[in-house]
């Protein structure tokens, strides 16, 4: 059911509607943020260390979980994220793509995953594949820009074939390019088809699609005698620097949203009433300013949760935080995300899993792919979804061997497909009983 455009107030400070923010100004913020990432990288590492670290990032296999802070250095990880985010933003701007909620989510996802898995070298072939698909179908590339951005979930497949299978460098690069192009050609058609599988209740739809493609690619490579396995290369000891960076970034984001929203929180109550089910574009529905406020609030909450449970702010966790922030423009808010966190926390506690482990933190952060379940069906179903997701996500990674960065999106698709029919059945039963009594 499509949600209508709505107007609501919260802490009203005036009767004027929020001003319309130009696309130019919207892009200016993300471009500025990208340059900030690059600047931070340059400030904390020497040029020589930056170059060395960036090279290590480019030639790594990048399969889950490869923390760029760990295999390179902190500055190079920031530089890589800044370069990927900036190039993606400039591409969208060049194509005159409107900076909507979905596009904002895609750009923040590119930013986050560029701390652990994505780089310019392994992302480009997939985007080129999507471009070729668009050309073959005589469509504008901008039509498929979301698929191109989110489709880089399979970037590690390119890196693994190019650098991780022990092939001759020339052969590896050629095959890696071919694999990336093939992925880009397959993604657009499959993504549309698989949306019906979970009925829009898993926000990371491309993650599920990428998981299916990754599963077949991994099976093929294993059949050919290659070893494809997940890794766990994680950094520690960066909490002070990264927490200052995150809280500062989200503070700035909040202020930009606050001023863009007539210096008020008008509309926030209406925003958090949304279920978040695909497709929910908060920028279109509620305005740019209040959407930025929602994104900032999610970022502060997520960072605080990690620190509260004594977790490590490593590349993977940073990626999860920025992805959640991005989807604060496209389906996530505190009201529908909190039950998922509670579900993951309870499942971890009851099963003896370390609550502050990176795997548990990622399950909570990325488990918000299921936020629409909590938003649509309620808190208890949301907690159940989070708990089941925690149980499933640790068992599906083997299927794609870590070449699908959106492992939680893959798991979330199955979780939603399993739970939604059950919740619908229960919901219908109660509605029928209510009608009978009346």
Tab-separated table of N, CA and C in Angstrom, residues 300-417:
chain	number	residue	atom	x	y	z
A	300	UNK	N	23.781	8.800	15.451
A	300	UNK	CA	24.143	8.972	16.864
A	300	UNK	C	23.739	7.736	17.661
A	301	UNK	N	22.534	7.237	17.402
A	301	UNK	CA	22.076	6.041	18.124
A	301	UNK	C	22.971	4.839	17.840
A	302	UNK	N	23.265	4.595	16.564
A	302	UNK	CA	24.063	3.432	16.188
A	302	UNK	C	25.468	3.495	16.790
A	303	UNK	N	26.086	4.667	16.713
A	303	UNK	CA	27.425	4.836	17.286
A	303	UNK	C	27.395	4.624	18.793
A	304	UNK	N	26.388	5.182	19.439
A	304	UNK	CA	26.263	5.055	20.893
A	304	UNK	C	26.029	3.604	21.300
A	305	UNK	N	25.256	2.879	20.499
A	305	UNK	CA	25.007	1.459	20.794
A	305	UNK	C	26.309	0.667	20.761
A	306	UNK	N	27.106	0.888	19.727
A	306	UNK	CA	28.382	0.178	19.599
A	306	UNK	C	29.280	0.465	20.794
A	307	UNK	N	29.372	1.724	21.175
A	307	UNK	CA	30.228	2.101	22.300
A	307	UNK	C	29.658	1.606	23.630
A	308	UNK	N	28.326	1.595	23.751
A	308	UNK	CA	27.689	1.174	25.005
A	308	UNK	C	27.932	-0.299	25.310
A	309	UNK	N	28.025	-1.125	24.260
A	309	UNK	CA	28.270	-2.560	24.473
A	309	UNK	C	29.757	-2.891	24.387
A	310	UNK	N	30.589	-1.840	24.389
A	310	UNK	CA	32.056	-1.992	24.330
A	310	UNK	C	32.520	-2.648	23.033
A	311	UNK	N	31.866	-2.275	21.936
A	311	UNK	CA	32.266	-2.792	20.633
A	311	UNK	C	33.397	-1.991	20.022
A	312	UNK	N	33.976	-2.530	18.964
A	312	UNK	CA	35.062	-1.860	18.250
A	312	UNK	C	34.518	-1.123	17.028
A	313	UNK	N	34.923	0.122	16.885
A	313	UNK	CA	34.588	0.889	15.685
A	313	UNK	C	35.647	0.593	14.626
A	314	UNK	N	35.472	-0.519	13.928
A	314	UNK	CA	36.386	-0.878	12.844
A	314	UNK	C	35.752	-0.548	11.501
A	315	UNK	N	36.418	-0.901	10.416
A	315	UNK	CA	35.910	-0.559	9.093
A	315	UNK	C	34.538	-1.122	8.808
A	316	UNK	N	34.306	-2.381	9.209
A	316	UNK	CA	33.022	-3.019	8.949
A	316	UNK	C	31.900	-2.351	9.731
A	317	UNK	N	32.152	-2.048	10.987
A	317	UNK	CA	31.133	-1.410	11.822
A	317	UNK	C	30.842	0.007	11.332
A	318	UNK	N	31.884	0.730	10.932
A	318	UNK	CA	31.679	2.060	10.339
A	318	UNK	C	30.795	1.940	9.100
A	319	UNK	N	31.045	0.908	8.300
A	319	UNK	CA	30.224	0.675	7.117
A	319	UNK	C	28.772	0.451	7.480
A	320	UNK	N	28.535	-0.319	8.544
A	320	UNK	CA	27.168	-0.556	8.987
A	320	UNK	C	26.485	0.705	9.472
A	321	UNK	N	27.222	1.529	10.182
A	321	UNK	CA	26.652	2.780	10.693
A	321	UNK	C	26.270	3.710	9.546
A	322	UNK	N	27.162	3.880	8.579
A	322	UNK	CA	26.861	4.785	7.466
A	322	UNK	C	25.743	4.244	6.573
A	323	UNK	N	25.656	2.930	6.446
A	323	UNK	CA	24.555	2.360	5.667
A	323	UNK	C	23.226	2.636	6.349
A	324	UNK	N	23.170	2.447	7.662
A	324	UNK	CA	21.948	2.750	8.405
A	324	UNK	C	21.593	4.226	8.282
A	325	UNK	N	22.597	5.087	8.369
A	325	UNK	CA	22.365	6.530	8.212
A	325	UNK	C	21.788	6.820	6.830
A	326	UNK	N	22.351	6.210	5.797
A	326	UNK	CA	21.851	6.414	4.446
A	326	UNK	C	20.405	5.992	4.290
A	327	UNK	N	20.069	4.850	4.879
A	327	UNK	CA	18.688	4.375	4.777
A	327	UNK	C	17.752	5.135	5.702
A	328	UNK	N	18.297	6.075	6.454
A	328	UNK	CA	17.456	7.027	7.165
A	328	UNK	C	16.733	7.958	6.208
A	329	UNK	N	17.119	7.934	4.948
A	329	UNK	CA	16.411	8.672	3.897
A	329	UNK	C	15.486	7.764	3.107
A	330	UNK	N	15.502	6.469	3.439
A	330	UNK	CA	14.829	5.507	2.569
A	330	UNK	C	14.282	4.310	3.351
A	331	UNK	N	13.563	4.590	4.438
A	331	UNK	CA	12.854	3.506	5.105
A	331	UNK	C	13.140	3.304	6.577
A	332	UNK	N	14.309	3.711	7.063
A	332	UNK	CA	14.674	3.471	8.465
A	332	UNK	C	14.458	4.709	9.326
A	333	UNK	N	13.981	4.488	10.524
A	333	UNK	CA	13.943	5.528	11.553
A	333	UNK	C	14.030	4.822	12.902
A	334	UNK	N	14.154	5.579	13.963
A	334	UNK	CA	14.355	4.971	15.281
A	334	UNK	C	13.208	4.046	15.674
A	335	UNK	N	12.001	4.413	15.318
A	335	UNK	CA	10.834	3.638	15.751
A	335	UNK	C	10.802	2.242	15.135
A	336	UNK	N	11.198	2.114	13.864
A	336	UNK	CA	11.161	0.777	13.263
A	336	UNK	C	12.505	0.055	13.315
A	337	UNK	N	13.552	0.764	13.718
A	337	UNK	CA	14.874	0.136	13.798
A	337	UNK	C	15.181	-0.423	15.184
A	338	UNK	N	14.691	0.244	16.221
A	338	UNK	CA	14.971	-0.193	17.591
A	338	UNK	C	14.564	-1.644	17.857
A	339	UNK	N	13.372	-2.091	17.417
A	339	UNK	CA	13.008	-3.491	17.668
A	339	UNK	C	13.990	-4.487	17.049
A	340	UNK	N	14.566	-4.143	15.912
A	340	UNK	CA	15.547	-5.027	15.277
A	340	UNK	C	16.788	-5.142	16.162
A	341	UNK	N	17.256	-4.012	16.669
A	341	UNK	CA	18.402	-4.019	17.582
A	341	UNK	C	18.106	-4.869	18.819
A	342	UNK	N	16.901	-4.703	19.365
A	342	UNK	CA	16.518	-5.474	20.553
A	342	UNK	C	16.503	-6.964	20.238
A	343	UNK	N	15.957	-7.327	19.082
A	343	UNK	CA	15.902	-8.730	18.692
A	343	UNK	C	17.275	-9.351	18.546
A	344	UNK	N	18.179	-8.631	17.901
A	344	UNK	CA	19.550	-9.131	17.732
A	344	UNK	C	20.246	-9.231	19.085
A	345	UNK	N	20.035	-8.233	19.931
A	345	UNK	CA	20.649	-8.235	21.267
A	345	UNK	C	20.169	-9.439	22.077
A	346	UNK	N	18.856	-9.670	22.070
A	346	UNK	CA	18.305	-10.789	22.837
A	346	UNK	C	18.797	-12.128	22.304
A	347	UNK	N	18.827	-12.272	20.986
A	347	UNK	CA	19.300	-13.524	20.394
A	347	UNK	C	20.758	-13.774	20.751
A	348	UNK	N	21.557	-12.715	20.730
A	348	UNK	CA	22.971	-12.845	21.097
A	348	UNK	C	23.116	-13.239	22.564
A	349	UNK	N	22.344	-12.578	23.414
A	349	UNK	CA	22.422	-12.841	24.854
A	349	UNK	C	21.987	-14.267	25.183
A	350	UNK	N	20.879	-14.703	24.592
A	350	UNK	CA	20.326	-16.020	24.911
A	350	UNK	C	21.167	-17.165	24.366
A	351	UNK	N	21.907	-16.911	23.295
A	351	UNK	CA	22.724	-17.971	22.697
A	351	UNK	C	24.176	-17.918	23.147
A	352	UNK	N	24.502	-16.968	23.999
A	352	UNK	CA	25.866	-16.871	24.494
A	352	UNK	C	26.831	-16.216	23.534
A	353	UNK	N	26.301	-15.604	22.470
A	353	UNK	CA	27.152	-14.884	21.522
A	353	UNK	C	27.621	-13.573	22.149
A	354	UNK	N	28.867	-13.235	21.930
A	354	UNK	CA	29.372	-11.976	22.470
A	354	UNK	C	28.637	-10.808	21.827
A	355	UNK	N	27.948	-10.045	22.643
A	355	UNK	CA	27.115	-8.954	22.143
A	355	UNK	C	27.943	-7.873	21.468
A	356	UNK	N	29.194	-7.732	21.912
A	356	UNK	CA	30.051	-6.691	21.339
A	356	UNK	C	30.955	-7.211	20.230
A	357	UNK	N	30.742	-8.453	19.792
A	357	UNK	CA	31.530	-8.977	18.670
A	357	UNK	C	31.136	-8.258	17.390
A	358	UNK	N	32.053	-8.182	16.463
A	358	UNK	CA	31.758	-7.494	15.204
A	358	UNK	C	30.598	-8.154	14.474
A	359	UNK	N	30.518	-9.474	14.513
A	359	UNK	CA	29.428	-10.173	13.823
A	359	UNK	C	28.073	-9.797	14.412
A	360	UNK	N	27.987	-9.704	15.741
A	360	UNK	CA	26.725	-9.319	16.376
A	360	UNK	C	26.386	-7.858	16.099
A	361	UNK	N	27.395	-7.004	16.102
A	361	UNK	CA	27.169	-5.585	15.804
A	361	UNK	C	26.689	-5.396	14.372
A	362	UNK	N	27.298	-6.130	13.441
A	362	UNK	CA	26.883	-6.022	12.040
A	362	UNK	C	25.468	-6.552	11.851
A	363	UNK	N	25.123	-7.614	12.573
A	363	UNK	CA	23.763	-8.152	12.475
A	363	UNK	C	22.739	-7.130	12.951
A	364	UNK	N	23.088	-6.372	13.987
A	364	UNK	CA	22.175	-5.342	14.489
A	364	UNK	C	22.077	-4.167	13.524
A	365	UNK	N	23.233	-3.684	13.067
A	365	UNK	CA	23.256	-2.516	12.185
A	365	UNK	C	22.611	-2.820	10.838
A	366	UNK	N	23.060	-3.888	10.200
A	366	UNK	CA	22.531	-4.232	8.881
A	366	UNK	C	21.196	-4.967	8.967
A	367	UNK	N	20.884	-5.491	10.159
A	367	UNK	CA	19.594	-6.149	10.332
A	367	UNK	C	18.429	-5.203	10.162
A	368	UNK	N	18.712	-3.897	10.193
A	368	UNK	CA	17.659	-2.904	9.967
A	368	UNK	C	17.130	-2.952	8.541
A	369	UNK	N	17.700	-3.810	7.715
A	369	UNK	CA	17.060	-4.100	6.428
A	369	UNK	C	15.624	-4.569	6.656
A	370	UNK	N	15.365	-5.140	7.850
A	370	UNK	CA	14.037	-5.657	8.199
A	370	UNK	C	13.202	-4.651	8.983
A	371	UNK	N	13.663	-3.409	9.068
A	371	UNK	CA	12.927	-2.381	9.811
A	371	UNK	C	11.466	-2.246	9.368
A	372	UNK	N	11.143	-2.393	8.074
A	372	UNK	CA	9.735	-2.288	7.680
A	372	UNK	C	8.820	-3.302	8.361
A	373	UNK	N	9.357	-4.449	8.763
A	373	UNK	CA	8.526	-5.428	9.473
A	373	UNK	C	8.064	-4.853	10.800
A	374	UNK	N	8.989	-4.226	11.531
A	374	UNK	CA	8.623	-3.587	12.798
A	374	UNK	C	7.687	-2.412	12.558
A	375	UNK	N	7.937	-1.656	11.499
A	375	UNK	CA	7.106	-0.502	11.202
A	375	UNK	C	5.701	-0.865	10.780
A	376	UNK	N	5.559	-1.991	10.103
A	376	UNK	CA	4.259	-2.393	9.550
A	376	UNK	C	3.469	-3.278	10.513
A	377	UNK	N	4.142	-4.245	11.122
A	377	UNK	CA	3.441	-5.220	11.964
A	377	UNK	C	3.522	-4.915	13.459
A	378	UNK	N	4.528	-4.145	13.878
A	378	UNK	CA	4.630	-3.795	15.284
A	378	UNK	C	5.945	-4.196	15.927
A	379	UNK	N	6.081	-3.838	17.194
A	379	UNK	CA	7.338	-4.025	17.919
A	379	UNK	C	7.690	-5.499	18.090
A	380	UNK	N	6.744	-6.310	18.550
A	380	UNK	CA	7.031	-7.728	18.808
A	380	UNK	C	7.445	-8.457	17.530
A	381	UNK	N	6.704	-8.308	16.425
A	381	UNK	CA	7.182	-8.918	15.178
A	381	UNK	C	8.564	-8.414	14.774
A	382	UNK	N	8.843	-7.134	15.049
A	382	UNK	CA	10.165	-6.593	14.739
A	382	UNK	C	11.256	-7.257	15.551
A	383	UNK	N	10.986	-7.479	16.837
A	383	UNK	CA	11.961	-8.164	17.693
A	383	UNK	C	12.174	-9.595	17.217
A	384	UNK	N	11.086	-10.268	16.853
A	384	UNK	CA	11.202	-11.636	16.331
A	384	UNK	C	12.021	-11.659	15.045
A	385	UNK	N	11.792	-10.669	14.185
A	385	UNK	CA	12.543	-10.587	12.930
A	385	UNK	C	14.026	-10.397	13.205
A	386	UNK	N	14.357	-9.513	14.156
A	386	UNK	CA	15.754	-9.287	14.510
A	386	UNK	C	16.407	-10.537	15.063
A	387	UNK	N	15.682	-11.273	15.899
A	387	UNK	CA	16.225	-12.496	16.495
A	387	UNK	C	16.461	-13.566	15.440
A	388	UNK	N	15.479	-13.752	14.563
A	388	UNK	CA	15.628	-14.766	13.518
A	388	UNK	C	16.739	-14.389	12.547
A	389	UNK	N	16.841	-13.100	12.270
A	389	UNK	CA	17.911	-12.630	11.385
A	389	UNK	C	19.279	-12.949	11.981
A	390	UNK	N	19.434	-12.745	13.273
A	390	UNK	CA	20.695	-13.044	13.949
A	390	UNK	C	21.041	-14.519	13.804
A	391	UNK	N	20.032	-15.371	13.869
A	391	UNK	CA	20.266	-16.808	13.750
A	391	UNK	C	20.662	-17.197	12.333
A	392	UNK	N	20.043	-16.547	11.353
A	392	UNK	CA	20.249	-16.952	9.962
A	392	UNK	C	21.501	-16.360	9.337
A	393	UNK	N	21.818	-15.109	9.683
A	393	UNK	CA	22.865	-14.383	8.962
A	393	UNK	C	24.232	-15.047	9.086
A	394	UNK	N	24.469	-15.716	10.202
A	394	UNK	CA	25.771	-16.360	10.397
A	394	UNK	C	25.907	-17.655	9.609
A	395	UNK	N	24.821	-18.082	8.973
A	395	UNK	CA	24.851	-19.362	8.264
A	395	UNK	C	24.751	-19.253	6.749
A	396	UNK	N	24.564	-18.046	6.235
A	396	UNK	CA	24.399	-17.910	4.783
A	396	UNK	C	25.666	-17.424	4.092
A	397	UNK	N	26.627	-16.932	4.874
A	397	UNK	CA	27.855	-16.404	4.280
A	397	UNK	C	28.626	-17.433	3.483
A	398	UNK	N	28.571	-18.697	3.916
A	398	UNK	CA	29.298	-19.751	3.210
A	398	UNK	C	28.801	-19.907	1.779
A	399	UNK	N	27.513	-19.655	1.563
A	399	UNK	CA	26.926	-19.868	0.241
A	399	UNK	C	27.577	-19.000	-0.826
A	400	UNK	N	27.934	-17.764	-0.460
A	400	UNK	CA	28.566	-16.875	-1.441
A	400	UNK	C	30.039	-16.631	-1.143
A	401	UNK	N	30.561	-17.267	-0.106
A	401	UNK	CA	31.989	-17.203	0.174
A	401	UNK	C	32.534	-15.828	0.490
A	402	UNK	N	31.654	-14.917	0.892
A	402	UNK	CA	32.104	-13.577	1.249
A	402	UNK	C	32.229	-12.613	0.087
A	403	UNK	N	31.813	-13.020	-1.111
A	403	UNK	CA	31.926	-12.098	-2.246
A	403	UNK	C	30.728	-11.156	-2.340
A	404	UNK	N	29.693	-11.401	-1.531
A	404	UNK	CA	28.565	-10.480	-1.449
A	404	UNK	C	28.693	-9.681	-0.163
A	405	UNK	N	29.041	-8.412	-0.292
A	405	UNK	CA	29.224	-7.565	0.882
A	405	UNK	C	27.930	-7.375	1.663
A	406	UNK	N	26.788	-7.450	0.969
A	406	UNK	CA	25.502	-7.253	1.634
A	406	UNK	C	24.970	-8.591	2.146
A	407	UNK	N	25.760	-9.273	2.949
A	407	UNK	CA	25.357	-10.571	3.476
A	407	UNK	C	24.079	-10.469	4.296
A	408	UNK	N	23.938	-9.378	5.032
A	408	UNK	CA	22.729	-9.187	5.828
A	408	UNK	C	21.507	-8.933	4.949
A	409	UNK	N	21.707	-8.300	3.803
A	409	UNK	CA	20.611	-8.125	2.862
A	409	UNK	C	20.169	-9.450	2.277
A	410	UNK	N	21.130	-10.334	2.049
A	410	UNK	CA	20.840	-11.684	1.560
A	410	UNK	C	20.021	-12.445	2.598
A	411	UNK	N	20.500	-12.440	3.829
A	411	UNK	CA	19.801	-13.108	4.919
A	411	UNK	C	18.443	-12.463	5.185
A	412	UNK	N	18.415	-11.129	5.133
A	412	UNK	CA	17.180	-10.413	5.400
A	412	UNK	C	16.079	-10.740	4.411
A	413	UNK	N	16.449	-10.981	3.161
A	413	UNK	CA	15.463	-11.356	2.156
A	413	UNK	C	14.781	-12.665	2.506
A	414	UNK	N	15.564	-13.643	2.949
A	414	UNK	CA	14.997	-14.929	3.360
A	414	UNK	C	14.140	-14.777	4.615
A	415	UNK	N	14.627	-13.985	5.562
A	415	UNK	CA	13.890	-13.785	6.812
A	415	UNK	C	12.538	-13.138	6.549
A	416	UNK	N	12.531	-12.107	5.710
A	416	UNK	CA	11.278	-11.428	5.382
A	416	UNK	C	10.331	-12.353	4.629
A	417	UNK	N	10.868	-13.109	3.678
A	417	UNK	CA	10.033	-14.023	2.893
A	417	UNK	C	9.398	-15.088	3.780
